[in-house]
Short mmCIF file of C-alpha atoms in Angstrom, two decimals:
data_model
loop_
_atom_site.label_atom_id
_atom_site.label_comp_id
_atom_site.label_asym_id
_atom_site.label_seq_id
_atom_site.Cartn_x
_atom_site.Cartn_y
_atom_site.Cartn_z
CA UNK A 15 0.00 0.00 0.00
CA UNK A 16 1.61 3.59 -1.05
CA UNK A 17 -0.85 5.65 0.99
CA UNK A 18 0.66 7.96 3.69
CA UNK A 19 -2.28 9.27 5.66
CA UNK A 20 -1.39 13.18 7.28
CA UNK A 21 -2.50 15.05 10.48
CA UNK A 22 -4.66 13.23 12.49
CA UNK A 23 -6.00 10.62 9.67
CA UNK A 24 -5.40 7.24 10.04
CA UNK A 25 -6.09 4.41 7.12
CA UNK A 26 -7.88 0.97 8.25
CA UNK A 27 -9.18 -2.00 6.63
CA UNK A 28 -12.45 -3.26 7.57
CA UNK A 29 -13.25 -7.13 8.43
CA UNK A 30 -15.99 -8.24 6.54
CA UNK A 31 -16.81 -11.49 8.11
CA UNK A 32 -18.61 -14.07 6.21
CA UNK A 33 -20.71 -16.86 7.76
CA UNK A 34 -20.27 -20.26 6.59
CA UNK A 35 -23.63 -22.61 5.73
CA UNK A 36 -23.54 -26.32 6.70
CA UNK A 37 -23.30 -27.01 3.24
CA UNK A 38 -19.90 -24.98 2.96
CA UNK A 39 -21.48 -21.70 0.94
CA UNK A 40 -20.18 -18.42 2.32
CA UNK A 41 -22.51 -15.27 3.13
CA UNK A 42 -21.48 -12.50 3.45
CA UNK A 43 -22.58 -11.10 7.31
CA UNK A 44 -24.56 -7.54 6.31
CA UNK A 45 -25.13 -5.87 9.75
CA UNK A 46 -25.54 -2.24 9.16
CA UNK A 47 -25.44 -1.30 12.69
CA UNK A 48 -22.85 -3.91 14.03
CA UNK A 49 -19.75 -2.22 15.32
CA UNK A 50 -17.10 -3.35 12.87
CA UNK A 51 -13.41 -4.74 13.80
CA UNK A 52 -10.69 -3.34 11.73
CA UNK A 53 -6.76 -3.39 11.45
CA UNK A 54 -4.89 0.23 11.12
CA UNK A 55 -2.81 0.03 8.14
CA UNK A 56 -1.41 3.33 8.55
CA UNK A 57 -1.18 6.30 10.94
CA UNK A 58 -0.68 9.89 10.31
CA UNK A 59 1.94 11.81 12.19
CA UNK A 60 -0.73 13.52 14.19
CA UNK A 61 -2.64 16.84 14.96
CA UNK A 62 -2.98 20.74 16.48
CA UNK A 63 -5.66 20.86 19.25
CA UNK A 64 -7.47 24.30 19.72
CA UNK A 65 -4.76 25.52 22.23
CA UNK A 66 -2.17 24.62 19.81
CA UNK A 67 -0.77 21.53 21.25
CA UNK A 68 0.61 18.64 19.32
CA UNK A 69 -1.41 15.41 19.98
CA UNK A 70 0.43 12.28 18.64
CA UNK A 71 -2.26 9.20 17.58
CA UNK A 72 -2.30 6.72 20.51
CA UNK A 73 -2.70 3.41 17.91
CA UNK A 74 -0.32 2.11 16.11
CA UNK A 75 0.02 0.00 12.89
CA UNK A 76 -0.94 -3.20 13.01
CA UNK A 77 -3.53 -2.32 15.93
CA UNK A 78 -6.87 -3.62 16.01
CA UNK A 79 -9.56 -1.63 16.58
CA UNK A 80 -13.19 -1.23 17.12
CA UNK A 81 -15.24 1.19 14.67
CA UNK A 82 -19.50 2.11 14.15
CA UNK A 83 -20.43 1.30 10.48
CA UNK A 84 -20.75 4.50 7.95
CA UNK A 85 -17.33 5.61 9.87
CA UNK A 86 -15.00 8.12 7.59
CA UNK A 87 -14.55 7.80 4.01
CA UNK A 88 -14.74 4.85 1.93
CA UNK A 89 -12.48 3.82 -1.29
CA UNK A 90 -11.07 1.40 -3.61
CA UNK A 91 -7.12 1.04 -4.95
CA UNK A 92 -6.48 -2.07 -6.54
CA UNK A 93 -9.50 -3.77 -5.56
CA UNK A 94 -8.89 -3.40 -1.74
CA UNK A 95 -11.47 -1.32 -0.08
CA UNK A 96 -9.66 0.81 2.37
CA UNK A 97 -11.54 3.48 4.85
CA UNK A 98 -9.67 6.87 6.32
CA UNK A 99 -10.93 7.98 9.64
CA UNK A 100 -9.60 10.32 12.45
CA UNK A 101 -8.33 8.83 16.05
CA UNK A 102 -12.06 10.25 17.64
CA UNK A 103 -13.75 7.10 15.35
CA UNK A 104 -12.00 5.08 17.09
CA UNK A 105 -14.39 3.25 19.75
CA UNK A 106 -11.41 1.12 21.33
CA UNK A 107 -7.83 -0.91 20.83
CA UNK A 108 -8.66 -4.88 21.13
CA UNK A 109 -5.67 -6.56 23.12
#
């Protein structure tokens, strides 16, 4: 991936789990109100707050997070969907 997220942004990937039939076909899982899991792909180097301090992200690449559905924007490179949100979207880090 050559995206390089600035300020505060910070680029995840989605799960989109798919449930399995007895019979071996997958479905895909559509929950529109389902809090989602993700993985953070990449982090920008942060953002200003209205006093004008610095506030460096607290995830990390390679963190897994928790996110509501309709979160940030949306897009495709390469046929990977990809989703940029800020560090506020961010419901919580999974251990």
């Amino acid at each position: 991936m050559n995206l390089r997220p600035i300020l505060d942004k910070i680029i995840i990937k989605v799960d989109e789990p798919d449930e399995q039939t007895a019979g071996g076909i997958f479905i895909a899982k559509s929950q529109p109100d389902a809090i989602m899991e993700a993985e953070i792909l990449a982090v920008g180097p942060g953002a200003h707050d209205d006093r004008g301090n610095f506030i460096v992200p607290e995830v990390s690449v390679g963190d897994r997070i928790l996110v509501n559905p309709g979160t940030g924007q949306s897009y495709e490179i390469s046929d990977v969907k990809y989703t940029t949100i800020t560090e506020r979207e961010v419901i919580a880090v999974l251990n």
